[in-house]
Amino acid sequence: MINPSSTALIMIDMQNGFINEASPLCVAGAKKSIPACRRALEYARKHAVSVYHIVRRYAADGSDVEPCRYDTWKDGRPLSNACPEEIGPSEPAELAPLAGEAIIVKPRFSAFFQTDLHARLQRQGIDTLLLTGTTTPNCIRSTCYDALSYNYDVIVVEDATSSRNEDVQRANMEDMAFIGARIVRSVDL
């Protein structure tokens, strides 16, 4: 059972630069997860669960792009001011933040790395996280492991996350479940 007053929905990187097929950083399964992300977001809003939109925004010159993804990024410069809007940093309209929902820009994969996410959650008395977004083996998984290290109860909304293929998705879900995260579907929230 989820206690809305001590739970936060963490939506990670559901941005056009990771969703749109025209982007060199497109995650194959991200677009397919939008309806489940929307269900999770609607659940959170309906039940007064805190919502955090965790996003990437790269500098136009690429100076803050992860070295492991720079060569891919430079072809189109997604998620920056130097790219077309359709592969930019905005979230699709159905997932866009509402007034009062937190937006945190993260510099790397984990939503906790060099951000004030943990401090904000602690001030709110949050002890449970619902993880949604993309990509499961990178941002979702690293956020999950960091959250578990901070002693949060972690719930991964499986169909509201995405990977480059089903085998990768399944393996990462099994791994996170094995280490202690609960895995649920958006319709079960």
PDB file of C-alpha atoms in Angstrom:
ATOM      1  CA  MET A   1       0.000   0.000   0.000  1.00  0.00           C
ATOM      2  CA  ILE A   2       1.286   3.443  -0.922  1.00  0.00           C
ATOM      3  CA  ASN A   3       1.044   6.346   1.528  1.00  0.00           C
ATOM      4  CA  PRO A   4       0.615   9.403  -0.733  1.00  0.00           C
ATOM      5  CA  SER A   5       1.927  11.874   1.835  1.00  0.00           C
ATOM      6  CA  SER A   6       5.311  10.118   2.038  1.00  0.00           C
ATOM      7  CA  THR A   7       5.625   9.092  -1.620  1.00  0.00           C
ATOM      8  CA  ALA A   8       7.090  10.908  -4.624  1.00  0.00           C
ATOM      9  CA  LEU A   9       6.784  10.096  -8.305  1.00  0.00           C
ATOM     10  CA  ILE A  10      10.144  10.532 -10.024  1.00  0.00           C
ATOM     11  CA  MET A  11       9.770  10.930 -13.805  1.00  0.00           C
ATOM     12  CA  ILE A  12      13.189  10.709 -15.424  1.00  0.00           C
ATOM     13  CA  ASP A  13      14.184  11.986 -18.890  1.00  0.00           C
ATOM     14  CA  MET A  14      10.805  11.712 -20.599  1.00  0.00           C
ATOM     15  CA  GLN A  15      11.933  14.419 -22.996  1.00  0.00           C
ATOM     16  CA  ASN A  16      11.670  14.795 -26.745  1.00  0.00           C
ATOM     17  CA  GLY A  17      15.414  14.298 -27.158  1.00  0.00           C
ATOM     18  CA  PHE A  18      15.081  10.769 -25.760  1.00  0.00           C
ATOM     19  CA  ILE A  19      11.640   9.968 -27.221  1.00  0.00           C
ATOM     20  CA  ASN A  20      11.626  11.261 -30.788  1.00  0.00           C
ATOM     21  CA  GLU A  21      13.010   8.830 -33.395  1.00  0.00           C
ATOM     22  CA  ALA A  22      14.749  11.748 -35.134  1.00  0.00           C
ATOM     23  CA  SER A  23      17.061  12.187 -32.151  1.00  0.00           C
ATOM     24  CA  PRO A  24      20.424  10.408 -32.103  1.00  0.00           C
ATOM     25  CA  LEU A  25      19.762   9.780 -28.382  1.00  0.00           C
ATOM     26  CA  CYS A  26      16.337   8.210 -28.942  1.00  0.00           C
ATOM     27  CA  VAL A  27      15.606   5.249 -26.667  1.00  0.00           C
ATOM     28  CA  ALA A  28      13.760   2.637 -28.720  1.00  0.00           C
ATOM     29  CA  GLY A  29      11.091   1.878 -26.092  1.00  0.00           C
ATOM     30  CA  ALA A  30      10.571   5.385 -24.690  1.00  0.00           C
ATOM     31  CA  LYS A  31       7.702   6.460 -26.936  1.00  0.00           C
ATOM     32  CA  LYS A  32       5.798   3.261 -26.184  1.00  0.00           C
ATOM     33  CA  SER A  33       5.999   3.998 -22.434  1.00  0.00           C
ATOM     34  CA  ILE A  34       4.272   7.400 -22.663  1.00  0.00           C
ATOM     35  CA  PRO A  35       0.732   6.082 -21.910  1.00  0.00           C
ATOM     36  CA  ALA A  36       1.977   4.245 -18.797  1.00  0.00           C
ATOM     37  CA  CYS A  37       3.958   7.307 -17.692  1.00  0.00           C
ATOM     38  CA  ARG A  38       0.803   9.345 -18.119  1.00  0.00           C
ATOM     39  CA  ARG A  39      -1.199   6.863 -16.005  1.00  0.00           C
ATOM     40  CA  ALA A  40       1.421   7.048 -13.262  1.00  0.00           C
ATOM     41  CA  LEU A  41       1.426  10.839 -13.441  1.00  0.00           C
ATOM     42  CA  GLU A  42      -2.384  10.959 -13.281  1.00  0.00           C
ATOM     43  CA  TYR A  43      -2.313   8.611 -10.288  1.00  0.00           C
ATOM     44  CA  ALA A  44       0.186  10.871  -8.514  1.00  0.00           C
ATOM     45  CA  ARG A  45      -1.771  14.031  -9.225  1.00  0.00           C
ATOM     46  CA  LYS A  46      -5.083  12.476  -8.194  1.00  0.00           C
ATOM     47  CA  HIS A  47      -3.681  11.189  -4.887  1.00  0.00           C
ATOM     48  CA  ALA A  48      -1.544  14.250  -4.026  1.00  0.00           C
ATOM     49  CA  VAL A  49       1.717  12.347  -4.466  1.00  0.00           C
ATOM     50  CA  SER A  50       4.637  14.748  -4.955  1.00  0.00           C
ATOM     51  CA  VAL A  51       5.886  14.841  -8.545  1.00  0.00           C
ATOM     52  CA  TYR A  52       9.489  15.426  -9.572  1.00  0.00           C
ATOM     53  CA  HIS A  53      10.449  15.833 -13.230  1.00  0.00           C
ATOM     54  CA  ILE A  54      14.117  14.928 -13.552  1.00  0.00           C
ATOM     55  CA  VAL A  55      15.577  16.128 -16.847  1.00  0.00           C
ATOM     56  CA  ARG A  56      18.754  16.617 -18.860  1.00  0.00           C
ATOM     57  CA  ARG A  57      19.592  19.894 -20.568  1.00  0.00           C
ATOM     58  CA  TYR A  58      22.849  20.028 -22.419  1.00  0.00           C
ATOM     59  CA  ALA A  59      24.869  23.131 -23.223  1.00  0.00           C
ATOM     60  CA  ALA A  60      24.817  24.033 -26.912  1.00  0.00           C
ATOM     61  CA  ASP A  61      28.582  23.453 -27.101  1.00  0.00           C
ATOM     62  CA  GLY A  62      28.307  19.990 -25.535  1.00  0.00           C
ATOM     63  CA  SER A  63      30.640  20.845 -22.671  1.00  0.00           C
ATOM     64  CA  ASP A  64      28.419  19.019 -20.163  1.00  0.00           C
ATOM     65  CA  VAL A  65      27.547  15.951 -22.239  1.00  0.00           C
ATOM     66  CA  GLU A  66      28.693  12.662 -20.743  1.00  0.00           C
ATOM     67  CA  PRO A  67      31.905  11.583 -22.508  1.00  0.00           C
ATOM     68  CA  CYS A  68      30.376   8.167 -23.241  1.00  0.00           C
ATOM     69  CA  ARG A  69      27.556   9.758 -25.249  1.00  0.00           C
ATOM     70  CA  TYR A  70      29.249  12.825 -26.779  1.00  0.00           C
ATOM     71  CA  ASP A  71      29.982  11.264 -30.191  1.00  0.00           C
ATOM     72  CA  THR A  72      26.331  10.261 -30.570  1.00  0.00           C
ATOM     73  CA  TRP A  73      25.059  13.580 -29.175  1.00  0.00           C
ATOM     74  CA  LYS A  74      27.060  15.828 -31.520  1.00  0.00           C
ATOM     75  CA  ASP A  75      24.984  14.587 -34.492  1.00  0.00           C
ATOM     76  CA  GLY A  76      21.958  16.813 -33.918  1.00  0.00           C
ATOM     77  CA  ARG A  77      22.803  18.169 -30.449  1.00  0.00           C
ATOM     78  CA  PRO A  78      19.560  16.921 -28.818  1.00  0.00           C
ATOM     79  CA  LEU A  79      18.375  18.268 -25.472  1.00  0.00           C
ATOM     80  CA  SER A  80      20.142  21.589 -26.025  1.00  0.00           C
ATOM     81  CA  ASN A  81      19.370  25.073 -27.339  1.00  0.00           C
ATOM     82  CA  ALA A  82      21.237  24.130 -30.525  1.00  0.00           C
ATOM     83  CA  CYS A  83      18.729  21.534 -31.758  1.00  0.00           C
ATOM     84  CA  PRO A  84      15.272  21.557 -33.331  1.00  0.00           C
ATOM     85  CA  GLU A  85      12.395  21.658 -30.820  1.00  0.00           C
ATOM     86  CA  GLU A  86      11.236  18.146 -31.719  1.00  0.00           C
ATOM     87  CA  ILE A  87      14.448  16.693 -30.220  1.00  0.00           C
ATOM     88  CA  GLY A  88      14.840  19.336 -27.534  1.00  0.00           C
ATOM     89  CA  PRO A  89      14.648  19.190 -23.752  1.00  0.00           C
ATOM     90  CA  SER A  90      10.860  19.620 -23.452  1.00  0.00           C
ATOM     91  CA  GLU A  91       8.600  16.828 -22.292  1.00  0.00           C
ATOM     92  CA  PRO A  92       5.653  15.782 -24.478  1.00  0.00           C
ATOM     93  CA  ALA A  93       2.501  17.785 -23.671  1.00  0.00           C
ATOM     94  CA  GLU A  94       0.815  14.859 -21.895  1.00  0.00           C
ATOM     95  CA  LEU A  95       3.744  14.558 -19.476  1.00  0.00           C
ATOM     96  CA  ALA A  96       4.580  18.251 -19.052  1.00  0.00           C
ATOM     97  CA  PRO A  97       5.016  19.568 -15.518  1.00  0.00           C
ATOM     98  CA  LEU A  98       2.146  21.394 -13.864  1.00  0.00           C
ATOM     99  CA  ALA A  99       2.628  24.479 -11.704  1.00  0.00           C
ATOM    100  CA  GLY A 100       4.131  23.435  -8.392  1.00  0.00           C
ATOM    101  CA  GLU A 101       5.758  20.238  -9.668  1.00  0.00           C
ATOM    102  CA  ALA A 102       9.498  20.183  -9.158  1.00  0.00           C
ATOM    103  CA  ILE A 103      11.878  20.186 -12.114  1.00  0.00           C
ATOM    104  CA  ILE A 104      15.441  19.101 -11.395  1.00  0.00           C
ATOM    105  CA  VAL A 105      18.181  19.165 -14.009  1.00  0.00           C
ATOM    106  CA  LYS A 106      20.626  16.316 -13.481  1.00  0.00           C
ATOM    107  CA  PRO A 107      24.149  16.249 -14.882  1.00  0.00           C
ATOM    108  CA  ARG A 108      24.470  12.462 -15.218  1.00  0.00           C
ATOM    109  CA  PHE A 109      22.430   9.254 -15.071  1.00  0.00           C
ATOM    110  CA  SER A 110      21.258   9.159 -11.437  1.00  0.00           C
ATOM    111  CA  ALA A 111      18.647  11.684 -10.333  1.00  0.00           C
ATOM    112  CA  PHE A 112      20.608  11.981  -7.080  1.00  0.00           C
ATOM    113  CA  PHE A 113      24.060  12.676  -8.542  1.00  0.00           C
ATOM    114  CA  GLN A 114      25.028  16.338  -7.951  1.00  0.00           C
ATOM    115  CA  THR A 115      21.390  17.413  -7.416  1.00  0.00           C
ATOM    116  CA  ASP A 116      19.418  18.430  -4.346  1.00  0.00           C
ATOM    117  CA  LEU A 117      16.824  15.682  -4.851  1.00  0.00           C
ATOM    118  CA  HIS A 118      17.634  13.812  -1.619  1.00  0.00           C
ATOM    119  CA  ALA A 119      17.514  17.017   0.453  1.00  0.00           C
ATOM    120  CA  ARG A 120      14.151  17.994  -1.053  1.00  0.00           C
ATOM    121  CA  LEU A 121      12.687  14.549  -0.447  1.00  0.00           C
ATOM    122  CA  GLN A 122      13.944  14.530   3.140  1.00  0.00           C
ATOM    123  CA  ARG A 123      12.396  17.967   3.831  1.00  0.00           C
ATOM    124  CA  GLN A 124       9.063  16.585   2.621  1.00  0.00           C
ATOM    125  CA  GLY A 125       9.287  13.421   4.697  1.00  0.00           C
ATOM    126  CA  ILE A 126       9.333  11.219   1.595  1.00  0.00           C
ATOM    127  CA  ASP A 127      10.313   7.594   2.167  1.00  0.00           C
ATOM    128  CA  THR A 128       8.906   5.912  -0.968  1.00  0.00           C
ATOM    129  CA  LEU A 129       9.764   6.593  -4.600  1.00  0.00           C
ATOM    130  CA  LEU A 130       7.825   5.603  -7.716  1.00  0.00           C
ATOM    131  CA  LEU A 131      10.360   5.515 -10.551  1.00  0.00           C
ATOM    132  CA  THR A 132       9.246   6.133 -14.132  1.00  0.00           C
ATOM    133  CA  GLY A 133      10.986   7.247 -17.322  1.00  0.00           C
ATOM    134  CA  THR A 134      13.901   6.274 -19.479  1.00  0.00           C
ATOM    135  CA  THR A 135      16.305   4.563 -19.824  1.00  0.00           C
ATOM    136  CA  THR A 136      15.965   1.592 -17.497  1.00  0.00           C
ATOM    137  CA  PRO A 137      19.591   0.300 -17.522  1.00  0.00           C
ATOM    138  CA  ASN A 138      21.060   3.777 -17.073  1.00  0.00           C
ATOM    139  CA  CYS A 139      19.000   6.471 -15.373  1.00  0.00           C
ATOM    140  CA  ILE A 140      16.284   4.361 -13.762  1.00  0.00           C
ATOM    141  CA  ARG A 141      18.668   1.732 -12.453  1.00  0.00           C
ATOM    142  CA  SER A 142      21.304   4.164 -11.158  1.00  0.00           C
ATOM    143  CA  THR A 143      18.571   6.227  -9.467  1.00  0.00           C
ATOM    144  CA  CYS A 144      17.083   3.032  -7.999  1.00  0.00           C
ATOM    145  CA  TYR A 145      20.410   1.922  -6.531  1.00  0.00           C
ATOM    146  CA  ASP A 146      21.156   5.373  -5.132  1.00  0.00           C
ATOM    147  CA  ALA A 147      17.644   5.566  -3.637  1.00  0.00           C
ATOM    148  CA  LEU A 148      18.088   2.167  -1.996  1.00  0.00           C
ATOM    149  CA  SER A 149      21.427   3.400  -0.602  1.00  0.00           C
ATOM    150  CA  TYR A 150      19.552   6.350   0.935  1.00  0.00           C
ATOM    151  CA  ASN A 151      17.047   3.862   2.458  1.00  0.00           C
ATOM    152  CA  TYR A 152      14.053   4.778   0.288  1.00  0.00           C
ATOM    153  CA  ASP A 153      11.428   2.176  -0.491  1.00  0.00           C
ATOM    154  CA  VAL A 154      11.717   1.981  -4.283  1.00  0.00           C
ATOM    155  CA  ILE A 155       8.864   1.019  -6.580  1.00  0.00           C
ATOM    156  CA  VAL A 156       9.710   0.796 -10.273  1.00  0.00           C
ATOM    157  CA  VAL A 157       6.682   1.218 -12.547  1.00  0.00           C
ATOM    158  CA  GLU A 158       7.807  -1.314 -15.122  1.00  0.00           C
ATOM    159  CA  ASP A 159       5.633  -0.327 -18.097  1.00  0.00           C
ATOM    160  CA  ALA A 160       6.411   3.357 -17.427  1.00  0.00           C
ATOM    161  CA  THR A 161      10.104   2.708 -18.034  1.00  0.00           C
ATOM    162  CA  SER A 162      11.946   1.771 -21.198  1.00  0.00           C
ATOM    163  CA  SER A 163      15.064   0.217 -22.617  1.00  0.00           C
ATOM    164  CA  ARG A 164      16.513  -0.314 -26.067  1.00  0.00           C
ATOM    165  CA  ASN A 165      14.938  -3.798 -26.220  1.00  0.00           C
ATOM    166  CA  GLU A 166      12.832  -6.223 -24.169  1.00  0.00           C
ATOM    167  CA  ASP A 167      15.763  -8.420 -23.105  1.00  0.00           C
ATOM    168  CA  VAL A 168      17.575  -5.449 -21.573  1.00  0.00           C
ATOM    169  CA  GLN A 169      14.352  -4.268 -19.920  1.00  0.00           C
ATOM    170  CA  ARG A 170      13.601  -7.685 -18.414  1.00  0.00           C
ATOM    171  CA  ALA A 171      17.152  -8.229 -17.144  1.00  0.00           C
ATOM    172  CA  ASN A 172      17.239  -4.835 -15.450  1.00  0.00           C
ATOM    173  CA  MET A 173      13.834  -5.338 -13.835  1.00  0.00           C
ATOM    174  CA  GLU A 174      14.975  -8.712 -12.484  1.00  0.00           C
ATOM    175  CA  ASP A 175      18.164  -7.150 -11.153  1.00  0.00           C
ATOM    176  CA  MET A 176      16.371  -4.274  -9.404  1.00  0.00           C
ATOM    177  CA  ALA A 177      13.777  -6.653  -7.928  1.00  0.00           C
ATOM    178  CA  PHE A 178      16.560  -8.939  -6.675  1.00  0.00           C
ATOM    179  CA  ILE A 179      18.281  -6.069  -4.868  1.00  0.00           C
ATOM    180  CA  GLY A 180      15.045  -4.909  -3.171  1.00  0.00           C
ATOM    181  CA  ALA A 181      12.961  -2.696  -5.456  1.00  0.00           C
ATOM    182  CA  ARG A 182       9.307  -3.537  -5.921  1.00  0.00           C
ATOM    183  CA  ILE A 183       8.194  -3.848  -9.531  1.00  0.00           C
ATOM    184  CA  VAL A 184       4.613  -2.876 -10.444  1.00  0.00           C
ATOM    185  CA  ARG A 185       2.584  -1.988 -13.531  1.00  0.00           C
ATOM    186  CA  SER A 186       0.947   1.427 -13.961  1.00  0.00           C
ATOM    187  CA  VAL A 187      -2.562  -0.073 -13.950  1.00  0.00           C
ATOM    188  CA  ASP A 188      -1.853  -1.520 -10.488  1.00  0.00           C
ATOM    189  CA  LEU A 189      -1.134   1.831  -8.838  1.00  0.00           C
TER     190      LEU A 189
END
